[in-house]
GROMACS .gro file of N, CA and C in nm:
model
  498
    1UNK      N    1  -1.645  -0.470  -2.191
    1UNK     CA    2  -1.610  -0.331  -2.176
    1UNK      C    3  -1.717  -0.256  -2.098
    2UNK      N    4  -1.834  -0.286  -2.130
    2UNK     CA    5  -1.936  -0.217  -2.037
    2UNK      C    6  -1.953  -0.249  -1.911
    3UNK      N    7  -1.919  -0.363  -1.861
    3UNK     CA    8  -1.911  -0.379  -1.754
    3UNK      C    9  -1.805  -0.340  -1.670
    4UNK      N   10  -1.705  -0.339  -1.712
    4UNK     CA   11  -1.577  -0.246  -1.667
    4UNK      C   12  -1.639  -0.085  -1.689
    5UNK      N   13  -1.690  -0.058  -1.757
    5UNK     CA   14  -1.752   0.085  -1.742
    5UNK      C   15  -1.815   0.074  -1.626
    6UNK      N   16  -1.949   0.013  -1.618
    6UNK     CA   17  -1.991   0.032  -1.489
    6UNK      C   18  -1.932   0.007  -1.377
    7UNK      N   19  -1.869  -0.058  -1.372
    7UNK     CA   20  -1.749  -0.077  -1.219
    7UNK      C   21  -1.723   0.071  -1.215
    8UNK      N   22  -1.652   0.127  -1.298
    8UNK     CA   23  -1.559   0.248  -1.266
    8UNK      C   24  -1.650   0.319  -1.217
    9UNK      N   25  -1.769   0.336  -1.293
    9UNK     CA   26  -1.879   0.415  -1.257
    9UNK      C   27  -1.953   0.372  -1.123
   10UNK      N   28  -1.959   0.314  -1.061
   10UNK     CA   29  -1.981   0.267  -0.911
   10UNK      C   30  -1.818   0.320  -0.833
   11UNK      N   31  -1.742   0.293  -0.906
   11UNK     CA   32  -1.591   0.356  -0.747
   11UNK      C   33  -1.611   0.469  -0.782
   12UNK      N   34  -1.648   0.547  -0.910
   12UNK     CA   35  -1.664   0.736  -0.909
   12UNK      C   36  -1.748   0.745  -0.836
   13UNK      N   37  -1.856   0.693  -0.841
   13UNK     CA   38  -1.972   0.764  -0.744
   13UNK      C   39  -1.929   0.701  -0.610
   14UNK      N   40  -1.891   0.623  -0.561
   14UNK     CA   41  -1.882   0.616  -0.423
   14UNK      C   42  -1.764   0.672  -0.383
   15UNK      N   43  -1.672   0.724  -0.479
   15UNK     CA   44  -1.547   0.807  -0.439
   15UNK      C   45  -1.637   0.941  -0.390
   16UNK      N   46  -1.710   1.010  -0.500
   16UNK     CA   47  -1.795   1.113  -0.481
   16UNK      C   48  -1.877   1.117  -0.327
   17UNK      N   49  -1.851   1.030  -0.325
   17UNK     CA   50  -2.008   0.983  -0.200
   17UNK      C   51  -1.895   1.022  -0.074
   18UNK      N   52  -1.768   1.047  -0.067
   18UNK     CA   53  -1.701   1.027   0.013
   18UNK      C   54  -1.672   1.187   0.092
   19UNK      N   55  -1.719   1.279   0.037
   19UNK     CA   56  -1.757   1.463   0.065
   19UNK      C   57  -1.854   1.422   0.184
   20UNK      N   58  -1.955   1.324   0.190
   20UNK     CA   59  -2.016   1.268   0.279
   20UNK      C   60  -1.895   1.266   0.424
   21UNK      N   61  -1.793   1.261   0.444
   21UNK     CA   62  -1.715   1.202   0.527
   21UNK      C   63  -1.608   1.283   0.550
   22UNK      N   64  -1.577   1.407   0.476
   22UNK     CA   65  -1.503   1.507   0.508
   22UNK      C   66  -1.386   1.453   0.429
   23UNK      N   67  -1.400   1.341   0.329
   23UNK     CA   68  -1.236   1.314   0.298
   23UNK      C   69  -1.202   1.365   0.150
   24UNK      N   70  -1.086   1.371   0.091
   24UNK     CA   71  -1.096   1.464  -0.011
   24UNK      C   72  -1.116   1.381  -0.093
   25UNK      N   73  -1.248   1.379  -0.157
   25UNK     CA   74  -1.334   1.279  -0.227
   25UNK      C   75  -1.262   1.346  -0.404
   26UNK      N   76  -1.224   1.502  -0.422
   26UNK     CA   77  -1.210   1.543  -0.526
   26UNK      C   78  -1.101   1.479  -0.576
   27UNK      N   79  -0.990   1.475  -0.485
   27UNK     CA   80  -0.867   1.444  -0.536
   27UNK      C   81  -0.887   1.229  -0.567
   28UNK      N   82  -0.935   1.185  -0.505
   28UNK     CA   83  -1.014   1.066  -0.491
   28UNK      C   84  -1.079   0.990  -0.632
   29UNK      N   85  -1.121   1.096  -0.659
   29UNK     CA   86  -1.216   1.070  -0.800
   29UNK      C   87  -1.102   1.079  -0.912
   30UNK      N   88  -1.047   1.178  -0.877
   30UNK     CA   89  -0.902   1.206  -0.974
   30UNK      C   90  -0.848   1.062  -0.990
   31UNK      N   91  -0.776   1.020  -0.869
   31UNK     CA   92  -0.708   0.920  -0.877
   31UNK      C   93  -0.743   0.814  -0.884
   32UNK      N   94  -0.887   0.756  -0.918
   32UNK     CA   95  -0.961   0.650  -0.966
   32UNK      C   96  -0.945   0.695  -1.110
   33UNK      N   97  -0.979   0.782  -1.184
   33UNK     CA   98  -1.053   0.798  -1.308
   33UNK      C   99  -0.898   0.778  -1.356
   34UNK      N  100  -0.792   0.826  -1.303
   34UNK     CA  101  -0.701   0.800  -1.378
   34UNK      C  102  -0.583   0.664  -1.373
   35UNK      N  103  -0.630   0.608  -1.274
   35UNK     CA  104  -0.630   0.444  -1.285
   35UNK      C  105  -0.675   0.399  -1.385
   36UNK      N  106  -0.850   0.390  -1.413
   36UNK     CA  107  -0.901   0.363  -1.498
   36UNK      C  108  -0.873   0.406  -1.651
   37UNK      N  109  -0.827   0.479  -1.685
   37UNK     CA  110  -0.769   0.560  -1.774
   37UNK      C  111  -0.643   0.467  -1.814
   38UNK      N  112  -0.582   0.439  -1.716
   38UNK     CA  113  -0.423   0.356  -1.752
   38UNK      C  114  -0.506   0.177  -1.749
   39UNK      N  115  -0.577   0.167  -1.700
   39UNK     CA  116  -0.643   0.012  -1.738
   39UNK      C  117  -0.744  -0.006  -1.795
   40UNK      N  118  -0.807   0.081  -1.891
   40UNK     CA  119  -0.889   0.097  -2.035
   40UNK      C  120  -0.871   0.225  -2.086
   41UNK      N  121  -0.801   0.206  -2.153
   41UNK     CA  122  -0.767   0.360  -2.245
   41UNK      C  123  -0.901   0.456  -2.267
   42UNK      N  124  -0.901   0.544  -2.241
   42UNK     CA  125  -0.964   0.663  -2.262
   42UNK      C  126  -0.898   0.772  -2.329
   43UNK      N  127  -0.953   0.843  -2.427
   43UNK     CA  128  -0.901   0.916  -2.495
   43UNK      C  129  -0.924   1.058  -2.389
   44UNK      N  130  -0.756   1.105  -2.340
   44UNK     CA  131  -0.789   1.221  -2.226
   44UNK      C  132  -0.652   1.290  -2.216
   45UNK      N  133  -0.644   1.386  -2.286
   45UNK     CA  134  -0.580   1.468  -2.306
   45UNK      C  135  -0.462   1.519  -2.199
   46UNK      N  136  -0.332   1.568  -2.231
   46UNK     CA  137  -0.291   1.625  -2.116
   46UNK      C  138  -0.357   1.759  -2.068
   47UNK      N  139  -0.469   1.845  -2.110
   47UNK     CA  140  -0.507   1.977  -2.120
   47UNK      C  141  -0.605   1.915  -2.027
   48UNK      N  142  -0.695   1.814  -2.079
   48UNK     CA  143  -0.787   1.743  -1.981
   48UNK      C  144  -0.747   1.724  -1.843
   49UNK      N  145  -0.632   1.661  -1.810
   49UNK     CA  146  -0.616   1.618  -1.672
   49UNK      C  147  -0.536   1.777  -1.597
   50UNK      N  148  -0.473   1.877  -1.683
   50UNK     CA  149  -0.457   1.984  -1.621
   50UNK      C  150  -0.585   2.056  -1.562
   51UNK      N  151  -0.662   2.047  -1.668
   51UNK     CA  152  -0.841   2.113  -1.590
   51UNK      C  153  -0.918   2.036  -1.478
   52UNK      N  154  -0.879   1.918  -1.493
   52UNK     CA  155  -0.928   1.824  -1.329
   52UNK      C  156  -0.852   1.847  -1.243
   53UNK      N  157  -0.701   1.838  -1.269
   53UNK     CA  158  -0.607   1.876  -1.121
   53UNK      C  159  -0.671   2.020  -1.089
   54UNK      N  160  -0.640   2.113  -1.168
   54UNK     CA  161  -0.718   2.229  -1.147
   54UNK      C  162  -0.806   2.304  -1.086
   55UNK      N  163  -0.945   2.210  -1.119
   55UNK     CA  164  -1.076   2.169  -1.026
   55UNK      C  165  -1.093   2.136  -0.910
   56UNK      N  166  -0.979   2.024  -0.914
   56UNK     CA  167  -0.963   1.972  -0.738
   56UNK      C  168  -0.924   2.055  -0.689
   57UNK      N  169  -0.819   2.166  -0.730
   57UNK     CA  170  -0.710   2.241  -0.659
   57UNK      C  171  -0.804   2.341  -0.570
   58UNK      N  172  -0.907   2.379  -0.676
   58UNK     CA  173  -0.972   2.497  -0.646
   58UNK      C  174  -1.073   2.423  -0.540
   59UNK      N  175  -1.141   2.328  -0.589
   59UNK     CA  176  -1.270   2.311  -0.467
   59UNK      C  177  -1.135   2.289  -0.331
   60UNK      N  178  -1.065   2.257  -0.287
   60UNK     CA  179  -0.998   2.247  -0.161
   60UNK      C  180  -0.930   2.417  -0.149
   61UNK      N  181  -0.915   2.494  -0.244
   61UNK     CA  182  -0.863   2.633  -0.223
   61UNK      C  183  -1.007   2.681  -0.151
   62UNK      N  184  -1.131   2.677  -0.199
   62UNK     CA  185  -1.253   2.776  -0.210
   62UNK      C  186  -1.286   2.710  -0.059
   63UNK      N  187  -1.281   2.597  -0.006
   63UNK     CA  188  -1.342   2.519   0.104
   63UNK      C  189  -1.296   2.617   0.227
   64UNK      N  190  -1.145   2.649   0.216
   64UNK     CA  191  -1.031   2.723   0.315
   64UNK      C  192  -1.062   2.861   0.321
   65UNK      N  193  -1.039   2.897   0.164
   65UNK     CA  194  -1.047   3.075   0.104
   65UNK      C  195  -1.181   3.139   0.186
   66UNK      N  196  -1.304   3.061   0.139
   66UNK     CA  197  -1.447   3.109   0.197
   66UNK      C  198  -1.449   3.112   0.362
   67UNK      N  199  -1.391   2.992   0.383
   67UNK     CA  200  -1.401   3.010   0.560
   67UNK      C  201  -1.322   3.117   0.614
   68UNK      N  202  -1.198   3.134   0.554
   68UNK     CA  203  -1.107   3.272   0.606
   68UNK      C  204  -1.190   3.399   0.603
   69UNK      N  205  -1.234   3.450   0.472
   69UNK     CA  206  -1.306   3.545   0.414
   69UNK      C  207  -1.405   3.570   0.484
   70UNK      N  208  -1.517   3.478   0.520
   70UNK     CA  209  -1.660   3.502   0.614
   70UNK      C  210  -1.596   3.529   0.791
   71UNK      N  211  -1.523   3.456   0.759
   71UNK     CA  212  -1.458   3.479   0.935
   71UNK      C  213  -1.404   3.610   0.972
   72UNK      N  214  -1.330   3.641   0.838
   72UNK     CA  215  -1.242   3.796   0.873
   72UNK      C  216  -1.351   3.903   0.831
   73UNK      N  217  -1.482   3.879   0.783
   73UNK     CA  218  -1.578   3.975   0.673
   73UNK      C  219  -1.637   3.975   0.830
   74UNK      N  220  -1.638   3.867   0.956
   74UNK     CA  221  -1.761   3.860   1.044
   74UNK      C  222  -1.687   3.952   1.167
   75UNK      N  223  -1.526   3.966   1.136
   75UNK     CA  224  -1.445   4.064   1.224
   75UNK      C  225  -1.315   3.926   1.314
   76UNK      N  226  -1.294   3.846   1.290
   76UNK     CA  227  -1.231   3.749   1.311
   76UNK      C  228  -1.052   3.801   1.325
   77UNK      N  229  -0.981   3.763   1.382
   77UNK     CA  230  -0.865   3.796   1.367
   77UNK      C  231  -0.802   3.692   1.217
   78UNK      N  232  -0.682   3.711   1.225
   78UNK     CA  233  -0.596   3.623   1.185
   78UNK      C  234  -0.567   3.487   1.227
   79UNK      N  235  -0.537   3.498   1.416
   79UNK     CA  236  -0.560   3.397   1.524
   79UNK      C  237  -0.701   3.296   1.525
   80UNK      N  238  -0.811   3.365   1.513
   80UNK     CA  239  -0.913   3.336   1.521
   80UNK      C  240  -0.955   3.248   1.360
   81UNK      N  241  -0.938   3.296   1.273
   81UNK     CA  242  -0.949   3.223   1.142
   81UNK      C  243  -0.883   3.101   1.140
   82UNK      N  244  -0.740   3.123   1.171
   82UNK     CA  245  -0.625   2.987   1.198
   82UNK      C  246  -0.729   2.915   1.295
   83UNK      N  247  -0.767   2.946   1.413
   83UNK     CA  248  -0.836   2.853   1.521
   83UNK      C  249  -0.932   2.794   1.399
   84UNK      N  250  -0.978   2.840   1.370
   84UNK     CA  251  -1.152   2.803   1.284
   84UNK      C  252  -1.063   2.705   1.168
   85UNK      N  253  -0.940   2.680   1.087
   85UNK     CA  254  -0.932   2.580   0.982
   85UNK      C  255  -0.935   2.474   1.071
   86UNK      N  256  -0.819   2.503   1.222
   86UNK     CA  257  -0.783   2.415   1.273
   86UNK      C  258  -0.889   2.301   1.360
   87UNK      N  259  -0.964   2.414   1.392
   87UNK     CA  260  -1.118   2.374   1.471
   87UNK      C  261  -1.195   2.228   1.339
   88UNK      N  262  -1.211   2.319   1.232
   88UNK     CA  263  -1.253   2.251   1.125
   88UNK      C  264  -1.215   2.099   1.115
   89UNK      N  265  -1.058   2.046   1.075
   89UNK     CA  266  -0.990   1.913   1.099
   89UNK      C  267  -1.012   1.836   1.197
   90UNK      N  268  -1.001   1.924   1.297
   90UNK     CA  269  -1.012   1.850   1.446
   90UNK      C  270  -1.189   1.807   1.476
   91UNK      N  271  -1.285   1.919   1.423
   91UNK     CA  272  -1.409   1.863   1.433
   91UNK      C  273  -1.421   1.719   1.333
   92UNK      N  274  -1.391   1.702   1.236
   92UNK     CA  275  -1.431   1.671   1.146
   92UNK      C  276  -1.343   1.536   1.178
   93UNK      N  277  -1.244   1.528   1.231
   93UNK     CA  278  -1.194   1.400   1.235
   93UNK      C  279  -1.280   1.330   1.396
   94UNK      N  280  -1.307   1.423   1.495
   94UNK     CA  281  -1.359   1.355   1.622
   94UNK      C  282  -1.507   1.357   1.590
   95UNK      N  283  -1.574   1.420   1.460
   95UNK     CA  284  -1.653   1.380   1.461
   95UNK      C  285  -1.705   1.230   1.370
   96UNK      N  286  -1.613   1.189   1.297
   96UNK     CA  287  -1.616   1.120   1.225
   96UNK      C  288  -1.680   0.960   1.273
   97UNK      N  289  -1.676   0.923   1.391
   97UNK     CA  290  -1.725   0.819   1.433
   97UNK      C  291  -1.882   0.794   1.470
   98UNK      N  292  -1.944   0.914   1.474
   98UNK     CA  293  -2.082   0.937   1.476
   98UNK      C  294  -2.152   0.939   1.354
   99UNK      N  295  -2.276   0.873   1.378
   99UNK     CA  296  -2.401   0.842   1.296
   99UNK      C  297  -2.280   0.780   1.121
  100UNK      N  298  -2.225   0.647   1.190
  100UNK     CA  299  -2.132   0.628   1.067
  100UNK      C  300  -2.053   0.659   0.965
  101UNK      N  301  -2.020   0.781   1.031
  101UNK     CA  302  -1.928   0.840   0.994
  101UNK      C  303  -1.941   1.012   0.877
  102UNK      N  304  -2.073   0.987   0.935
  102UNK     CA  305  -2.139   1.123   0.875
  102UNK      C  306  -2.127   1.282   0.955
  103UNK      N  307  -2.106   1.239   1.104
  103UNK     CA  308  -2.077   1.336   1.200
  103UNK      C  309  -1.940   1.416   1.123
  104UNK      N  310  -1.889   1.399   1.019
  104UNK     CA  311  -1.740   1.440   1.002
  104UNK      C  312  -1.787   1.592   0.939
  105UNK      N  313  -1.889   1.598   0.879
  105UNK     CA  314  -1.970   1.699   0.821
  105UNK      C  315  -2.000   1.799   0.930
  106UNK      N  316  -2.094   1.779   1.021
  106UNK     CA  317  -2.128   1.855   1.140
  106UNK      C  318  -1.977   1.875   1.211
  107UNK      N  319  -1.902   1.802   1.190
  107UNK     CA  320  -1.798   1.831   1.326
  107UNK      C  321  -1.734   1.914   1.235
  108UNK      N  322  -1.713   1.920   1.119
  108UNK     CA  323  -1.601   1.981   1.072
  108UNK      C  324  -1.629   2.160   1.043
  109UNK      N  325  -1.798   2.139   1.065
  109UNK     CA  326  -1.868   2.297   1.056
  109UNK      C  327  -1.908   2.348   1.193
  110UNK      N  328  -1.906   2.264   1.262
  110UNK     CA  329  -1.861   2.300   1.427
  110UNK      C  330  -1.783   2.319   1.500
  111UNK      N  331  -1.652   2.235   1.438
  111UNK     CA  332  -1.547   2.279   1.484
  111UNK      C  333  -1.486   2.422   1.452
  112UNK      N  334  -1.537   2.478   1.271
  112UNK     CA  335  -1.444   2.610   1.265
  112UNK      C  336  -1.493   2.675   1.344
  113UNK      N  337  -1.650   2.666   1.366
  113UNK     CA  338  -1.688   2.797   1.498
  113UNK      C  339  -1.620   2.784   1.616
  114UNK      N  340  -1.616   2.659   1.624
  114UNK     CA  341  -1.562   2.645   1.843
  114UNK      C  342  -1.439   2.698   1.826
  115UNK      N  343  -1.312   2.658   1.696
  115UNK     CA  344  -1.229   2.696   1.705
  115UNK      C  345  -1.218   2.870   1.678
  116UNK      N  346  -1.255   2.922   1.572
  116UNK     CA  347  -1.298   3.055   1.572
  116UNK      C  348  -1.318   3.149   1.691
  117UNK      N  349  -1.395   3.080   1.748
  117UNK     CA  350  -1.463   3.126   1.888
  117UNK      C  351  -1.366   3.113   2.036
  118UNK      N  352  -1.282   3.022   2.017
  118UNK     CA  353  -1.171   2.972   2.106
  118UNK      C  354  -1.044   3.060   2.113
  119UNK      N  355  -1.026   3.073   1.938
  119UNK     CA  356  -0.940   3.150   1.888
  119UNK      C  357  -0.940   3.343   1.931
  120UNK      N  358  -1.037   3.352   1.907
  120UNK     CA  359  -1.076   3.515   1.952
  120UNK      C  360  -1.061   3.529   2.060
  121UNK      N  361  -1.177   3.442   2.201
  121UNK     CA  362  -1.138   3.431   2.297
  121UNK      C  363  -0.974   3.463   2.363
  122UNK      N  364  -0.885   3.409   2.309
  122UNK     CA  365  -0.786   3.388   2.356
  122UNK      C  366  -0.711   3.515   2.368
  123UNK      N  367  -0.788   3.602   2.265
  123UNK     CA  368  -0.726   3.718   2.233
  123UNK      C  369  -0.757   3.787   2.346
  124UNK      N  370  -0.857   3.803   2.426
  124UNK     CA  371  -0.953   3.887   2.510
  124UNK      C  372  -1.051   3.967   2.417
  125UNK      N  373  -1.116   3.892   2.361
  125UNK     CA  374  -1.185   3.984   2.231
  125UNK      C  375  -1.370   3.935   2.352
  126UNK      N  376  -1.419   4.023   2.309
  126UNK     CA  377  -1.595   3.994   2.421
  126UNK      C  378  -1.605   3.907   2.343
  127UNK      N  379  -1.728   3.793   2.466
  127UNK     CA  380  -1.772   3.691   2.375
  127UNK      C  381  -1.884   3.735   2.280
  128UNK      N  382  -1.932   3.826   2.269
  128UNK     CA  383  -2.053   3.895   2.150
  128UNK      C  384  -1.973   3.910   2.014
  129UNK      N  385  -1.871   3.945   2.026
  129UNK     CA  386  -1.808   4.002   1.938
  129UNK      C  387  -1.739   3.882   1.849
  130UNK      N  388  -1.690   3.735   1.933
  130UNK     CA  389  -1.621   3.632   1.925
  130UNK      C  390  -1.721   3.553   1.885
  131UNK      N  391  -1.802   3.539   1.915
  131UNK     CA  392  -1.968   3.472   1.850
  131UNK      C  393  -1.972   3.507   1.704
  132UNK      N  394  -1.982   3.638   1.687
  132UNK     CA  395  -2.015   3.710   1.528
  132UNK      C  396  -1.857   3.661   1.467
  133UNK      N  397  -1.790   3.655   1.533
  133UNK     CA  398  -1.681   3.583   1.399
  133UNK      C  399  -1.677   3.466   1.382
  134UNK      N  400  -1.699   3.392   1.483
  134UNK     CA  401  -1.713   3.230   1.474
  134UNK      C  402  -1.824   3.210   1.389
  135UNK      N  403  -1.959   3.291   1.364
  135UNK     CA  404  -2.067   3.220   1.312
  135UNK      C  405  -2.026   3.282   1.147
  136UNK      N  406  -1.945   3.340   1.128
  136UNK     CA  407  -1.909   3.427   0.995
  136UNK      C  408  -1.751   3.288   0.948
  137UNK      N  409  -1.710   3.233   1.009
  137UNK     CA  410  -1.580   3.130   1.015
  137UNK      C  411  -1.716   2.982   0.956
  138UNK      N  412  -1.846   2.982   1.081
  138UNK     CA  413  -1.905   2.825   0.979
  138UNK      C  414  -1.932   2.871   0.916
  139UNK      N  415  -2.026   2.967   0.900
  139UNK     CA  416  -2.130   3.008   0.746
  139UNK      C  417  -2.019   3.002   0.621
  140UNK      N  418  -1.898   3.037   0.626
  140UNK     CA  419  -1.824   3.030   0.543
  140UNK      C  420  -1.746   2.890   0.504
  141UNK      N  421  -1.753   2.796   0.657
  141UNK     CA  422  -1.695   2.664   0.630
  141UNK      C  423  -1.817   2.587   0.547
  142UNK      N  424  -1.978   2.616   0.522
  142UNK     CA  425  -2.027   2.545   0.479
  142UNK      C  426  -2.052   2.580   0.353
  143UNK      N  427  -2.061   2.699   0.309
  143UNK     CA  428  -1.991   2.753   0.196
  143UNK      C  429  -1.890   2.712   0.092
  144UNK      N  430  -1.806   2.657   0.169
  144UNK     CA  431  -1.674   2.613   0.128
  144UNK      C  432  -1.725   2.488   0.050
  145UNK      N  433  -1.780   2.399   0.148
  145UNK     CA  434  -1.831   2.266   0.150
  145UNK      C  435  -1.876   2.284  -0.006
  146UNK      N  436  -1.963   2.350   0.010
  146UNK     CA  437  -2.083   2.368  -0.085
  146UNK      C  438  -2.007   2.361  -0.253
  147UNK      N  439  -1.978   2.481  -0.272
  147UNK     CA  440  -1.831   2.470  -0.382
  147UNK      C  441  -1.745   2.352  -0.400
  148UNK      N  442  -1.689   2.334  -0.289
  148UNK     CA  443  -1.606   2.226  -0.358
  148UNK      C  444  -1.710   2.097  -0.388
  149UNK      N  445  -1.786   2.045  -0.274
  149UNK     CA  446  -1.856   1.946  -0.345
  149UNK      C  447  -1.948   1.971  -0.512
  150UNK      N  448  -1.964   2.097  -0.546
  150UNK     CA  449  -2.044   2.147  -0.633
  150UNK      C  450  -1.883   2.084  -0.749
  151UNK      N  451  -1.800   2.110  -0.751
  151UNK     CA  452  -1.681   2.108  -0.836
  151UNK      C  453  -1.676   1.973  -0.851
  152UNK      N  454  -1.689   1.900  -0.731
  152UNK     CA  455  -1.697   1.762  -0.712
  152UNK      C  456  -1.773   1.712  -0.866
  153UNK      N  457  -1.914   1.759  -0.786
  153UNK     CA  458  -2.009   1.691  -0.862
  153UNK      C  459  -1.984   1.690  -1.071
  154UNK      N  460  -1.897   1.805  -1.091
  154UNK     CA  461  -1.924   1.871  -1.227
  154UNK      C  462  -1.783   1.745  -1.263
  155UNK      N  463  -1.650   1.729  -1.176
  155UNK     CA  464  -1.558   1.606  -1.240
  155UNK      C  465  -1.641   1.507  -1.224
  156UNK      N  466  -1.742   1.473  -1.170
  156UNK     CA  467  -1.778   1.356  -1.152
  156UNK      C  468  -1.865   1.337  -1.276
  157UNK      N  469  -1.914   1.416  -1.314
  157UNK     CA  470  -2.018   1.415  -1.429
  157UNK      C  471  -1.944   1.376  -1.549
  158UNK      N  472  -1.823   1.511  -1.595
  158UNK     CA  473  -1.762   1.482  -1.704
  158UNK      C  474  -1.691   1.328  -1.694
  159UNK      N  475  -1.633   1.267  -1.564
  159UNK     CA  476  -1.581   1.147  -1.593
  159UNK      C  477  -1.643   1.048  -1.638
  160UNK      N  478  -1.804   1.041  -1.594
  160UNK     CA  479  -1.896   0.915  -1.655
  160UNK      C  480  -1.904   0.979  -1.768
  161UNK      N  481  -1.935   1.064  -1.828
  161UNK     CA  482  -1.969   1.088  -1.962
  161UNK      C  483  -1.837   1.032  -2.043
  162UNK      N  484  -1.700   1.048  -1.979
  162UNK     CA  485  -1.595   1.012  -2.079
  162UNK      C  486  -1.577   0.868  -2.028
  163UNK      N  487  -1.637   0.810  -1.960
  163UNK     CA  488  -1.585   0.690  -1.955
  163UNK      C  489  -1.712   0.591  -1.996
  164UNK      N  490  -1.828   0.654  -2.028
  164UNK     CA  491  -1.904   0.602  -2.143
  164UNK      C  492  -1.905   0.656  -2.265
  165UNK      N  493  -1.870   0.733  -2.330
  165UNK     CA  494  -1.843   0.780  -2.478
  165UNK      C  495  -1.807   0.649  -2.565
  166UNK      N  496  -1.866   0.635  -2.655
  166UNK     CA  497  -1.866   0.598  -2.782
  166UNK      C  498  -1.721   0.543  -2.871
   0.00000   0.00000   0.00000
């Protein structure tokens, strides 16, 4: 049994490890722990797995919510915010092949600005003005980051603790 503990506990943390890579490591961890759950019983409530779906829901709500918010707080359109999620995906997937796959991080907080910045542009908005929303679109995409991996980290905690309990 302990050794099947520690297995699980090596795919949680390298599920975790996977925010590293831009992929949704939250929902990830979910769907390991509750594998594991159906192939060594764990005592885990339906109230329990409503507060993890929950968790995930929110760190991928707060990742989006924060980047909109800093973008439109930095004077961003509507257009310009949409550019900046979209910028975000698109960085984050072309960056993904760099420095092993860690570039997905930088691209994906580079992309909301270029897109942000692309986005305004398009409007005829000055580029001074299109700058201050793009840099208000990353500061908020890393923000985002920050939270959800922070949410990350707190399912990741409670799952080793319940999947070593007594």
């Amino acid at each position: 049994m302990m050794v099947l503990d520690a297995l699980w506990s090596l795919a949680l943390i390298a599920a975790f490890g996977l925010h590293v890579f831009s992929l949704p490591a939250n929902w990830i961890l979910l769907g390991l722990f509750a594998l594991a759950a159906v192939m060594e019983p764990h005592t885990v409530t339906v109230g329990v797995w409503v507060v993890l779906v929950f968790v995930a829901a929110a760190g991928e709500a707060a990742e989006w919510l924060l980047q909109d918010r800093e973008a439109r707080r930095a004077g961003a359109s509507a257009q310009g915010s949409i550019f900046a999620m979209v910028g975000a995906v698109v960085g984050a997937i072309t960056g993904a092949p760099v420095a092993f796959g860690l570039g997905a991080l930088l691209g994906a907080v580079l992309g909301a600005y270029g897109g942000c910045l692309l986005g305004e542009m398009m409007r005829g908005v000055p580029l001074a003005q299109a700058r201050t929303a793009a840099w208000g679109a990353m500061r908020g995409r890393v923000g985002g980051m920050v939270v959800k991996m922070s949410l990350g980290a707190g399912m990741l905690v409670f799952m080793l603790l319940r999947l070593w309990e007594t």
